[in-house]
Amino acid sequence: MLSENQQSPLVLVVDDDVFMRGMLQNLLEEQGYRVTEAQNGVNALEEFQHCSPDLVLMDAAMPVMDGFMACAQLKKLETGADIPVIMITALDDEQSVNRAFEAGATEYITKPVHWSVLRHRVEIILHARQAAAALEASEARFRGIFEQAAMGIALVTMTGQLIQSNPAAKKMLGIEAVDLRGKLFNKFFYPYDTAVEKEFYQQLLAGERDYYQMEKYFFRKNTPILWARLTTSLVREADNTPQFIIQMIEDITERKRAQAKQRLAAKVFETTSDGIMITNAESHIIDVNQAFLALTGYSYEEVLDKNPRILQSGHHDRVFYEEMWAATRETGRWRGEIWNQRKNGEIYSSWMSMSAVRGEHNEVTHYVAVYSDLSALKQDDQRLRLLTHYDSLTELPNRLLFYEYLTRACRQEERLALLYLDLDDFKQINEDFGFDVGDDFIKLIAHRLQQCVREGDTISRLEGDEFGIILSPIHQDYDVRIIVEKIIASISEPALINGQLPQIDCNVGISFYPDDQMASQHESVEILIQHADMAMYLAKEAGINTYHIYSESIEEEEG
């Protein structure tokens, strides 16, 4: 079926018999084909190069150059290799038939020509050529999309081996194509084979979903942790049998980092001891934190949409405020001591830092003011240090101080071991025994850890159920194994707390410093932490109360 703007196929008729040429031309034109003619093989080659037909009807026995030679020469042309040739001849012997197909003919029809046969052969051959051209164009489009796509694409067998991956996927993983082919795709991303993913995969196989998405982390050599969103879909055979899996790999590292920064900013906003006030460009308050409300005595509703002048104490004249706002608009910031008034009328001194926030076109969109109560700073200094650097429940160093200790330890140029310890399903203890027992149990765990390590080693509570331990210096790796086994045995012992007997299991990941993979000292700390975290994950995969020591082969394991 031709489209409105598509020309009908052009057929080149080659025969030394003018009557035969005329008959074929009339019959073909009646079917809507365009026709051009040649009287021998030499003319046929000239006409072919001039008009580029879609099909050639070629007589075999002709003067100057016969059809067999003309067909063979035509097939040698760059534009002639894919053009179908139907030999139409009175020669019906086996040798002639063989010569025709050896020369590159697509079909062989003997004279006298049965028009209905020729008509169907022409139609079938042209349709087949059009379908092949459409398929070739489709494959070229797919190949272009596959090769040029910014997103990683991988084709995976039903058993998980990589069949093919595009340049974006190879670049993302930092691995050459020869290193990817045949490897297990899911081993490049962590965590793999989780219960949720297994459930999604079974739903995909059952046809209950068209695709599913998972966010996972992965590594490139000598780089911090990276994140990807994997979109998994299925290609099926005509009988609905699964054929292979398509994995779309999107690098979401920057988005993850931005989200982490946003969460951190929100956490800082709500937990900092300094009062924070945000206004729009018209100086109307749009948000404040809890510290601001505690400092001023106002409620959130009482300050929302108000002008900050509600805080003025009368201590400063109009010129003070004009200069403060002028400096903020011109330089983007102002810092200084300011006297404000609380809701109850009490006047107090604050150190205020105000900054202007600008938009894409350098216009001021917001103002942010941070207030530090000068009268409370000295007495709160020690308390702030404790809150900033130590866990309030166990009084162990927190993640911030732990990172500082680890950085210092790496500078000593002595061998050390980093342990990442994770308590298995700690939330179940809170659910079964209550949060008071859970808190006391965490304190007991911290005490047991202190009894297991040496003097000078560092223990930190990183998160609710996760601890970090720095063993330094290390003279023999065997010593680390002894300490870790002692830790696992101690933690897994049941504990009597308030008449309850909670018990928990744990897993430990271990990495050592220095390591040949670590380039700079800053990278060493980051990669050391990543290695311990990965080793802890692999320990959890192995079962409860186990530990795993990181080695470079983890990232290069088969699959």
PDB file of C-alpha atoms in Angstrom, residues 93-350:
ATOM      1  CA  ASP A  93      17.359 -26.299 -19.503  1.00  0.00           C
ATOM      2  CA  GLU A  94      18.992 -26.985 -16.149  1.00  0.00           C
ATOM      3  CA  GLN A  95      22.297 -25.384 -17.147  1.00  0.00           C
ATOM      4  CA  SER A  96      20.590 -22.063 -17.988  1.00  0.00           C
ATOM      5  CA  VAL A  97      18.692 -22.075 -14.715  1.00  0.00           C
ATOM      6  CA  ASN A  98      21.902 -22.676 -12.774  1.00  0.00           C
ATOM      7  CA  ARG A  99      23.739 -19.920 -14.684  1.00  0.00           C
ATOM      8  CA  ALA A 100      20.947 -17.460 -13.872  1.00  0.00           C
ATOM      9  CA  PHE A 101      21.013 -18.079 -10.131  1.00  0.00           C
ATOM     10  CA  GLU A 102      24.825 -18.142 -10.075  1.00  0.00           C
ATOM     11  CA  ALA A 103      24.769 -14.706 -11.727  1.00  0.00           C
ATOM     12  CA  GLY A 104      22.568 -13.405  -8.885  1.00  0.00           C
ATOM     13  CA  ALA A 105      19.017 -13.747 -10.235  1.00  0.00           C
ATOM     14  CA  THR A 106      16.194 -13.787  -7.693  1.00  0.00           C
ATOM     15  CA  GLU A 107      13.675 -15.686  -9.825  1.00  0.00           C
ATOM     16  CA  TYR A 108      13.565 -17.596 -13.156  1.00  0.00           C
ATOM     17  CA  ILE A 109      10.465 -17.596 -15.377  1.00  0.00           C
ATOM     18  CA  THR A 110      10.273 -19.315 -18.782  1.00  0.00           C
ATOM     19  CA  LYS A 111       8.535 -18.044 -21.893  1.00  0.00           C
ATOM     20  CA  PRO A 112       5.796 -18.005 -22.935  1.00  0.00           C
ATOM     21  CA  VAL A 113       5.100 -15.883 -19.845  1.00  0.00           C
ATOM     22  CA  HIS A 114       1.994 -16.680 -17.823  1.00  0.00           C
ATOM     23  CA  TRP A 115       1.044 -13.161 -16.828  1.00  0.00           C
ATOM     24  CA  SER A 116      -0.751 -14.038 -13.587  1.00  0.00           C
ATOM     25  CA  VAL A 117       2.358 -15.907 -12.408  1.00  0.00           C
ATOM     26  CA  LEU A 118       4.654 -12.996 -13.299  1.00  0.00           C
ATOM     27  CA  ARG A 119       2.304 -10.485 -11.705  1.00  0.00           C
ATOM     28  CA  HIS A 120       2.283 -12.358  -8.387  1.00  0.00           C
ATOM     29  CA  ARG A 121       6.065 -12.929  -8.453  1.00  0.00           C
ATOM     30  CA  VAL A 122       6.691  -9.215  -9.091  1.00  0.00           C
ATOM     31  CA  GLU A 123       4.311  -8.227  -6.308  1.00  0.00           C
ATOM     32  CA  ILE A 124       5.799 -10.698  -3.786  1.00  0.00           C
ATOM     33  CA  ILE A 125       9.420  -9.785  -4.577  1.00  0.00           C
ATOM     34  CA  LEU A 126       8.765  -6.021  -4.357  1.00  0.00           C
ATOM     35  CA  HIS A 127       6.854  -6.400  -1.105  1.00  0.00           C
ATOM     36  CA  ALA A 128       9.687  -8.493   0.311  1.00  0.00           C
ATOM     37  CA  ARG A 129      12.224  -5.840  -0.717  1.00  0.00           C
ATOM     38  CA  GLN A 130      10.135  -3.071   0.845  1.00  0.00           C
ATOM     39  CA  ALA A 131       9.818  -5.083   4.060  1.00  0.00           C
ATOM     40  CA  ALA A 132      13.559  -5.747   4.138  1.00  0.00           C
ATOM     41  CA  ALA A 133      14.266  -2.037   3.591  1.00  0.00           C
ATOM     42  CA  ALA A 134      11.843  -1.088   6.376  1.00  0.00           C
ATOM     43  CA  LEU A 135      13.454  -3.638   8.704  1.00  0.00           C
ATOM     44  CA  GLU A 136      16.930  -2.358   7.863  1.00  0.00           C
ATOM     45  CA  ALA A 137      15.822   1.232   8.539  1.00  0.00           C
ATOM     46  CA  SER A 138      14.209   0.156  11.809  1.00  0.00           C
ATOM     47  CA  GLU A 139      17.365  -1.672  12.876  1.00  0.00           C
ATOM     48  CA  ALA A 140      19.460   1.382  11.966  1.00  0.00           C
ATOM     49  CA  ARG A 141      17.186   3.600  14.074  1.00  0.00           C
ATOM     50  CA  PHE A 142      17.380   1.180  16.989  1.00  0.00           C
ATOM     51  CA  ARG A 143      21.163   0.928  16.664  1.00  0.00           C
ATOM     52  CA  GLY A 144      21.421   4.725  16.614  1.00  0.00           C
ATOM     53  CA  ILE A 145      19.274   5.020  19.738  1.00  0.00           C
ATOM     54  CA  PHE A 146      21.140   2.180  21.464  1.00  0.00           C
ATOM     55  CA  GLU A 147      24.608   3.538  20.701  1.00  0.00           C
ATOM     56  CA  GLN A 148      23.902   7.258  21.216  1.00  0.00           C
ATOM     57  CA  ALA A 149      21.572   7.099  24.237  1.00  0.00           C
ATOM     58  CA  ALA A 150      22.834   9.026  27.263  1.00  0.00           C
ATOM     59  CA  MET A 151      21.222   6.411  29.500  1.00  0.00           C
ATOM     60  CA  GLY A 152      22.888   3.041  29.924  1.00  0.00           C
ATOM     61  CA  ILE A 153      21.146   0.116  28.186  1.00  0.00           C
ATOM     62  CA  ALA A 154      21.961  -3.551  28.741  1.00  0.00           C
ATOM     63  CA  LEU A 155      20.445  -6.678  27.208  1.00  0.00           C
ATOM     64  CA  VAL A 156      20.494  -9.584  29.649  1.00  0.00           C
ATOM     65  CA  THR A 157      19.660 -13.277  29.260  1.00  0.00           C
ATOM     66  CA  MET A 158      16.920 -14.846  31.348  1.00  0.00           C
ATOM     67  CA  THR A 159      19.661 -16.406  33.475  1.00  0.00           C
ATOM     68  CA  GLY A 160      21.213 -13.007  34.156  1.00  0.00           C
ATOM     69  CA  GLN A 161      24.261 -12.895  31.829  1.00  0.00           C
ATOM     70  CA  LEU A 162      25.015  -9.727  29.872  1.00  0.00           C
ATOM     71  CA  ILE A 163      24.432 -10.104  26.124  1.00  0.00           C
ATOM     72  CA  GLN A 164      25.172  -6.565  25.032  1.00  0.00           C
ATOM     73  CA  SER A 165      25.541  -3.094  26.537  1.00  0.00           C
ATOM     74  CA  ASN A 166      25.748   0.355  24.991  1.00  0.00           C
ATOM     75  CA  PRO A 167      28.651   2.820  25.392  1.00  0.00           C
ATOM     76  CA  ALA A 168      26.824   4.764  28.110  1.00  0.00           C
ATOM     77  CA  ALA A 169      26.538   1.637  30.289  1.00  0.00           C
ATOM     78  CA  LYS A 170      30.209   0.777  29.805  1.00  0.00           C
ATOM     79  CA  LYS A 171      31.269   4.318  30.655  1.00  0.00           C
ATOM     80  CA  MET A 172      29.002   4.390  33.696  1.00  0.00           C
ATOM     81  CA  LEU A 173      30.507   1.201  35.095  1.00  0.00           C
ATOM     82  CA  GLY A 174      34.025   2.102  33.967  1.00  0.00           C
ATOM     83  CA  ILE A 175      34.508  -1.332  32.356  1.00  0.00           C
ATOM     84  CA  GLU A 176      35.452  -2.269  28.794  1.00  0.00           C
ATOM     85  CA  ALA A 177      32.982  -4.236  26.651  1.00  0.00           C
ATOM     86  CA  VAL A 178      35.193  -7.321  26.682  1.00  0.00           C
ATOM     87  CA  ASP A 179      35.010  -7.341  30.493  1.00  0.00           C
ATOM     88  CA  LEU A 180      31.214  -7.065  30.564  1.00  0.00           C
ATOM     89  CA  ARG A 181      30.057  -9.728  28.109  1.00  0.00           C
ATOM     90  CA  GLY A 182      28.785 -12.890  29.799  1.00  0.00           C
ATOM     91  CA  LYS A 183      29.007 -11.540  33.340  1.00  0.00           C
ATOM     92  CA  LEU A 184      26.083 -11.559  35.751  1.00  0.00           C
ATOM     93  CA  PHE A 185      24.437  -8.160  35.447  1.00  0.00           C
ATOM     94  CA  ASN A 186      23.048  -7.956  38.980  1.00  0.00           C
ATOM     95  CA  LYS A 187      26.513  -8.378  40.545  1.00  0.00           C
ATOM     96  CA  PHE A 188      27.478  -4.875  39.383  1.00  0.00           C
ATOM     97  CA  PHE A 189      24.835  -3.250  41.617  1.00  0.00           C
ATOM     98  CA  TYR A 190      24.119  -3.477  45.346  1.00  0.00           C
ATOM     99  CA  PRO A 191      22.118  -4.748  47.060  1.00  0.00           C
ATOM    100  CA  TYR A 192      21.159  -7.561  44.703  1.00  0.00           C
ATOM    101  CA  ASP A 193      18.561 -10.336  44.936  1.00  0.00           C
ATOM    102  CA  THR A 194      16.598  -8.602  47.690  1.00  0.00           C
ATOM    103  CA  ALA A 195      13.193  -9.967  48.663  1.00  0.00           C
ATOM    104  CA  VAL A 196      11.431  -6.947  47.111  1.00  0.00           C
ATOM    105  CA  GLU A 197      13.278  -7.318  43.815  1.00  0.00           C
ATOM    106  CA  LYS A 198      12.568 -11.051  43.669  1.00  0.00           C
ATOM    107  CA  GLU A 199       8.874 -10.320  44.157  1.00  0.00           C
ATOM    108  CA  PHE A 200       8.908  -7.655  41.409  1.00  0.00           C
ATOM    109  CA  TYR A 201      10.738 -10.036  39.059  1.00  0.00           C
ATOM    110  CA  GLN A 202       8.148 -12.793  39.567  1.00  0.00           C
ATOM    111  CA  GLN A 203       5.374 -10.275  38.879  1.00  0.00           C
ATOM    112  CA  LEU A 204       7.201  -9.256  35.679  1.00  0.00           C
ATOM    113  CA  LEU A 205       7.428 -12.881  34.532  1.00  0.00           C
ATOM    114  CA  ALA A 206       3.760 -13.441  35.350  1.00  0.00           C
ATOM    115  CA  GLY A 207       2.750 -10.403  33.294  1.00  0.00           C
ATOM    116  CA  GLU A 208       1.368  -8.596  36.346  1.00  0.00           C
ATOM    117  CA  ARG A 209       3.588  -5.560  35.674  1.00  0.00           C
ATOM    118  CA  ASP A 210       5.261  -4.170  32.544  1.00  0.00           C
ATOM    119  CA  TYR A 211       8.432  -3.098  34.335  1.00  0.00           C
ATOM    120  CA  TYR A 212       9.850  -2.312  37.752  1.00  0.00           C
ATOM    121  CA  GLN A 213      12.416   0.163  39.068  1.00  0.00           C
ATOM    122  CA  MET A 214      15.058  -0.194  41.777  1.00  0.00           C
ATOM    123  CA  GLU A 215      17.586   2.301  43.117  1.00  0.00           C
ATOM    124  CA  LYS A 216      20.975   0.700  43.788  1.00  0.00           C
ATOM    125  CA  TYR A 217      24.550   1.747  44.393  1.00  0.00           C
ATOM    126  CA  PHE A 218      27.617   0.725  42.416  1.00  0.00           C
ATOM    127  CA  PHE A 219      31.330   1.450  42.237  1.00  0.00           C
ATOM    128  CA  ARG A 220      33.917   2.553  39.750  1.00  0.00           C
ATOM    129  CA  LYS A 221      37.562   2.001  40.590  1.00  0.00           C
ATOM    130  CA  ASN A 222      38.928   4.696  42.943  1.00  0.00           C
ATOM    131  CA  THR A 223      35.647   6.631  43.086  1.00  0.00           C
ATOM    132  CA  PRO A 224      33.169   7.247  45.918  1.00  0.00           C
ATOM    133  CA  ILE A 225      29.871   5.396  45.947  1.00  0.00           C
ATOM    134  CA  LEU A 226      27.632   5.995  42.903  1.00  0.00           C
ATOM    135  CA  TRP A 227      23.880   5.508  42.504  1.00  0.00           C
ATOM    136  CA  ALA A 228      21.747   4.237  39.632  1.00  0.00           C
ATOM    137  CA  ARG A 229      18.048   3.727  38.974  1.00  0.00           C
ATOM    138  CA  LEU A 230      17.498   0.446  37.124  1.00  0.00           C
ATOM    139  CA  THR A 231      14.358   0.006  35.031  1.00  0.00           C
ATOM    140  CA  THR A 232      13.813  -3.678  34.265  1.00  0.00           C
ATOM    141  CA  SER A 233      11.494  -4.808  31.458  1.00  0.00           C
ATOM    142  CA  LEU A 234      10.979  -8.027  29.512  1.00  0.00           C
ATOM    143  CA  VAL A 235      11.012  -8.879  25.779  1.00  0.00           C
ATOM    144  CA  ARG A 236       8.799 -11.859  24.881  1.00  0.00           C
ATOM    145  CA  GLU A 237       8.529 -14.186  21.886  1.00  0.00           C
ATOM    146  CA  ALA A 238       5.369 -14.276  19.769  1.00  0.00           C
ATOM    147  CA  ASP A 239       4.091 -17.138  21.964  1.00  0.00           C
ATOM    148  CA  ASN A 240       4.639 -14.961  25.085  1.00  0.00           C
ATOM    149  CA  THR A 241       7.740 -16.913  26.163  1.00  0.00           C
ATOM    150  CA  PRO A 242      10.280 -14.582  27.862  1.00  0.00           C
ATOM    151  CA  GLN A 243      13.192 -13.969  25.467  1.00  0.00           C
ATOM    152  CA  PHE A 244      15.543 -11.556  27.250  1.00  0.00           C
ATOM    153  CA  ILE A 245      15.612  -8.681  29.752  1.00  0.00           C
ATOM    154  CA  ILE A 246      16.220  -5.000  29.018  1.00  0.00           C
ATOM    155  CA  GLN A 247      17.924  -3.005  31.776  1.00  0.00           C
ATOM    156  CA  MET A 248      17.807   0.803  31.542  1.00  0.00           C
ATOM    157  CA  ILE A 249      20.507   2.320  33.762  1.00  0.00           C
ATOM    158  CA  GLU A 250      20.166   5.947  34.839  1.00  0.00           C
ATOM    159  CA  ASP A 251      22.955   7.571  36.844  1.00  0.00           C
ATOM    160  CA  ILE A 252      21.162   9.312  39.739  1.00  0.00           C
ATOM    161  CA  THR A 253      24.274  10.023  41.801  1.00  0.00           C
ATOM    162  CA  GLU A 254      23.881  13.808  41.600  1.00  0.00           C
ATOM    163  CA  ARG A 255      20.191  13.557  42.488  1.00  0.00           C
ATOM    164  CA  LYS A 256      21.007  11.348  45.467  1.00  0.00           C
ATOM    165  CA  ARG A 257      23.691  13.741  46.636  1.00  0.00           C
ATOM    166  CA  ALA A 258      21.320  16.680  46.224  1.00  0.00           C
ATOM    167  CA  GLN A 259      18.645  14.825  48.216  1.00  0.00           C
ATOM    168  CA  ALA A 260      21.192  14.032  50.918  1.00  0.00           C
ATOM    169  CA  LYS A 261      22.163  17.700  51.057  1.00  0.00           C
ATOM    170  CA  GLN A 262      18.499  18.697  51.271  1.00  0.00           C
ATOM    171  CA  ARG A 263      17.892  16.225  54.093  1.00  0.00           C
ATOM    172  CA  LEU A 264      20.983  17.455  55.864  1.00  0.00           C
ATOM    173  CA  ALA A 265      19.953  21.084  55.387  1.00  0.00           C
ATOM    174  CA  ALA A 266      16.466  20.320  56.720  1.00  0.00           C
ATOM    175  CA  LYS A 267      17.950  18.476  59.679  1.00  0.00           C
ATOM    176  CA  VAL A 268      20.371  21.313  60.403  1.00  0.00           C
ATOM    177  CA  PHE A 269      17.515  23.811  60.070  1.00  0.00           C
ATOM    178  CA  GLU A 270      15.438  22.011  62.676  1.00  0.00           C
ATOM    179  CA  THR A 271      18.166  20.837  65.074  1.00  0.00           C
ATOM    180  CA  THR A 272      20.621  23.747  65.165  1.00  0.00           C
ATOM    181  CA  SER A 273      20.685  25.721  68.383  1.00  0.00           C
ATOM    182  CA  ASP A 274      20.727  28.997  66.430  1.00  0.00           C
ATOM    183  CA  GLY A 275      17.480  30.688  65.510  1.00  0.00           C
ATOM    184  CA  ILE A 276      16.907  30.825  61.747  1.00  0.00           C
ATOM    185  CA  MET A 277      14.461  33.110  59.962  1.00  0.00           C
ATOM    186  CA  ILE A 278      13.721  33.098  56.225  1.00  0.00           C
ATOM    187  CA  THR A 279      11.883  35.933  54.489  1.00  0.00           C
ATOM    188  CA  ASN A 280      10.829  36.553  50.909  1.00  0.00           C
ATOM    189  CA  ALA A 281      12.193  39.445  48.849  1.00  0.00           C
ATOM    190  CA  GLU A 282       9.526  41.722  50.359  1.00  0.00           C
ATOM    191  CA  SER A 283      10.834  40.888  53.874  1.00  0.00           C
ATOM    192  CA  HIS A 284       7.794  38.882  54.958  1.00  0.00           C
ATOM    193  CA  ILE A 285       8.647  35.882  57.147  1.00  0.00           C
ATOM    194  CA  ILE A 286       7.969  32.591  55.330  1.00  0.00           C
ATOM    195  CA  ASP A 287       9.696  30.117  57.687  1.00  0.00           C
ATOM    196  CA  VAL A 288      11.492  29.878  61.029  1.00  0.00           C
ATOM    197  CA  ASN A 289      12.964  26.966  62.980  1.00  0.00           C
ATOM    198  CA  GLN A 290      12.219  25.741  66.499  1.00  0.00           C
ATOM    199  CA  ALA A 291      15.288  27.488  67.931  1.00  0.00           C
ATOM    200  CA  PHE A 292      13.974  30.825  66.637  1.00  0.00           C
ATOM    201  CA  LEU A 293      10.617  30.238  68.350  1.00  0.00           C
ATOM    202  CA  ALA A 294      12.362  29.271  71.604  1.00  0.00           C
ATOM    203  CA  LEU A 295      14.607  32.358  71.380  1.00  0.00           C
ATOM    204  CA  THR A 296      11.809  34.860  70.703  1.00  0.00           C
ATOM    205  CA  GLY A 297       8.882  33.277  72.579  1.00  0.00           C
ATOM    206  CA  TYR A 298       6.566  33.540  69.576  1.00  0.00           C
ATOM    207  CA  SER A 299       4.587  30.681  68.027  1.00  0.00           C
ATOM    208  CA  TYR A 300       4.962  29.745  64.366  1.00  0.00           C
ATOM    209  CA  GLU A 301       1.560  31.196  63.448  1.00  0.00           C
ATOM    210  CA  GLU A 302       2.372  34.489  65.185  1.00  0.00           C
ATOM    211  CA  VAL A 303       5.427  35.218  63.027  1.00  0.00           C
ATOM    212  CA  LEU A 304       4.334  33.753  59.675  1.00  0.00           C
ATOM    213  CA  ASP A 305       3.887  36.483  57.011  1.00  0.00           C
ATOM    214  CA  LYS A 306       4.970  39.161  59.519  1.00  0.00           C
ATOM    215  CA  ASN A 307       7.775  41.675  59.009  1.00  0.00           C
ATOM    216  CA  PRO A 308      10.919  41.094  61.151  1.00  0.00           C
ATOM    217  CA  ARG A 309      10.392  44.536  62.702  1.00  0.00           C
ATOM    218  CA  ILE A 310       8.159  42.789  65.273  1.00  0.00           C
ATOM    219  CA  LEU A 311      11.461  41.889  66.971  1.00  0.00           C
ATOM    220  CA  GLN A 312      12.721  45.481  67.229  1.00  0.00           C
ATOM    221  CA  SER A 313      13.557  46.503  70.779  1.00  0.00           C
ATOM    222  CA  GLY A 314      14.000  50.257  70.295  1.00  0.00           C
ATOM    223  CA  HIS A 315      17.693  49.899  71.093  1.00  0.00           C
ATOM    224  CA  HIS A 316      18.717  50.816  67.501  1.00  0.00           C
ATOM    225  CA  ASP A 317      17.733  53.907  65.513  1.00  0.00           C
ATOM    226  CA  ARG A 318      16.406  54.031  61.959  1.00  0.00           C
ATOM    227  CA  VAL A 319      19.859  54.689  60.489  1.00  0.00           C
ATOM    228  CA  PHE A 320      21.139  51.359  61.945  1.00  0.00           C
ATOM    229  CA  TYR A 321      18.487  49.359  60.121  1.00  0.00           C
ATOM    230  CA  GLU A 322      18.892  51.341  56.859  1.00  0.00           C
ATOM    231  CA  GLU A 323      22.645  50.663  56.855  1.00  0.00           C
ATOM    232  CA  MET A 324      22.085  46.980  57.715  1.00  0.00           C
ATOM    233  CA  TRP A 325      19.666  46.460  54.793  1.00  0.00           C
ATOM    234  CA  ALA A 326      21.775  48.526  52.397  1.00  0.00           C
ATOM    235  CA  ALA A 327      24.858  46.395  53.168  1.00  0.00           C
ATOM    236  CA  THR A 328      22.835  43.203  52.693  1.00  0.00           C
ATOM    237  CA  ARG A 329      21.501  44.320  49.304  1.00  0.00           C
ATOM    238  CA  GLU A 330      24.876  45.560  48.053  1.00  0.00           C
ATOM    239  CA  THR A 331      27.226  42.853  49.374  1.00  0.00           C
ATOM    240  CA  GLY A 332      24.806  39.991  49.929  1.00  0.00           C
ATOM    241  CA  ARG A 333      25.438  39.751  53.700  1.00  0.00           C
ATOM    242  CA  TRP A 334      25.551  41.557  57.016  1.00  0.00           C
ATOM    243  CA  ARG A 335      26.940  40.434  60.379  1.00  0.00           C
ATOM    244  CA  GLY A 336      26.815  42.102  63.737  1.00  0.00           C
ATOM    245  CA  GLU A 337      25.337  42.331  67.196  1.00  0.00           C
ATOM    246  CA  ILE A 338      21.677  43.258  67.376  1.00  0.00           C
ATOM    247  CA  TRP A 339      19.340  43.848  70.311  1.00  0.00           C
ATOM    248  CA  ASN A 340      15.893  42.330  69.871  1.00  0.00           C
ATOM    249  CA  GLN A 341      12.817  41.972  72.041  1.00  0.00           C
ATOM    250  CA  ARG A 342      11.070  38.723  72.957  1.00  0.00           C
ATOM    251  CA  LYS A 343       7.301  38.372  72.961  1.00  0.00           C
ATOM    252  CA  ASN A 344       7.260  38.859  76.739  1.00  0.00           C
ATOM    253  CA  GLY A 345       9.068  42.206  76.375  1.00  0.00           C
ATOM    254  CA  GLU A 346      12.499  40.974  77.492  1.00  0.00           C
ATOM    255  CA  ILE A 347      15.355  42.606  75.557  1.00  0.00           C
ATOM    256  CA  TYR A 348      18.301  40.369  74.667  1.00  0.00           C
ATOM    257  CA  SER A 349      21.504  40.515  72.633  1.00  0.00           C
ATOM    258  CA  SER A 350      22.052  38.323  69.553  1.00  0.00           C
TER     259      SER A 350
END
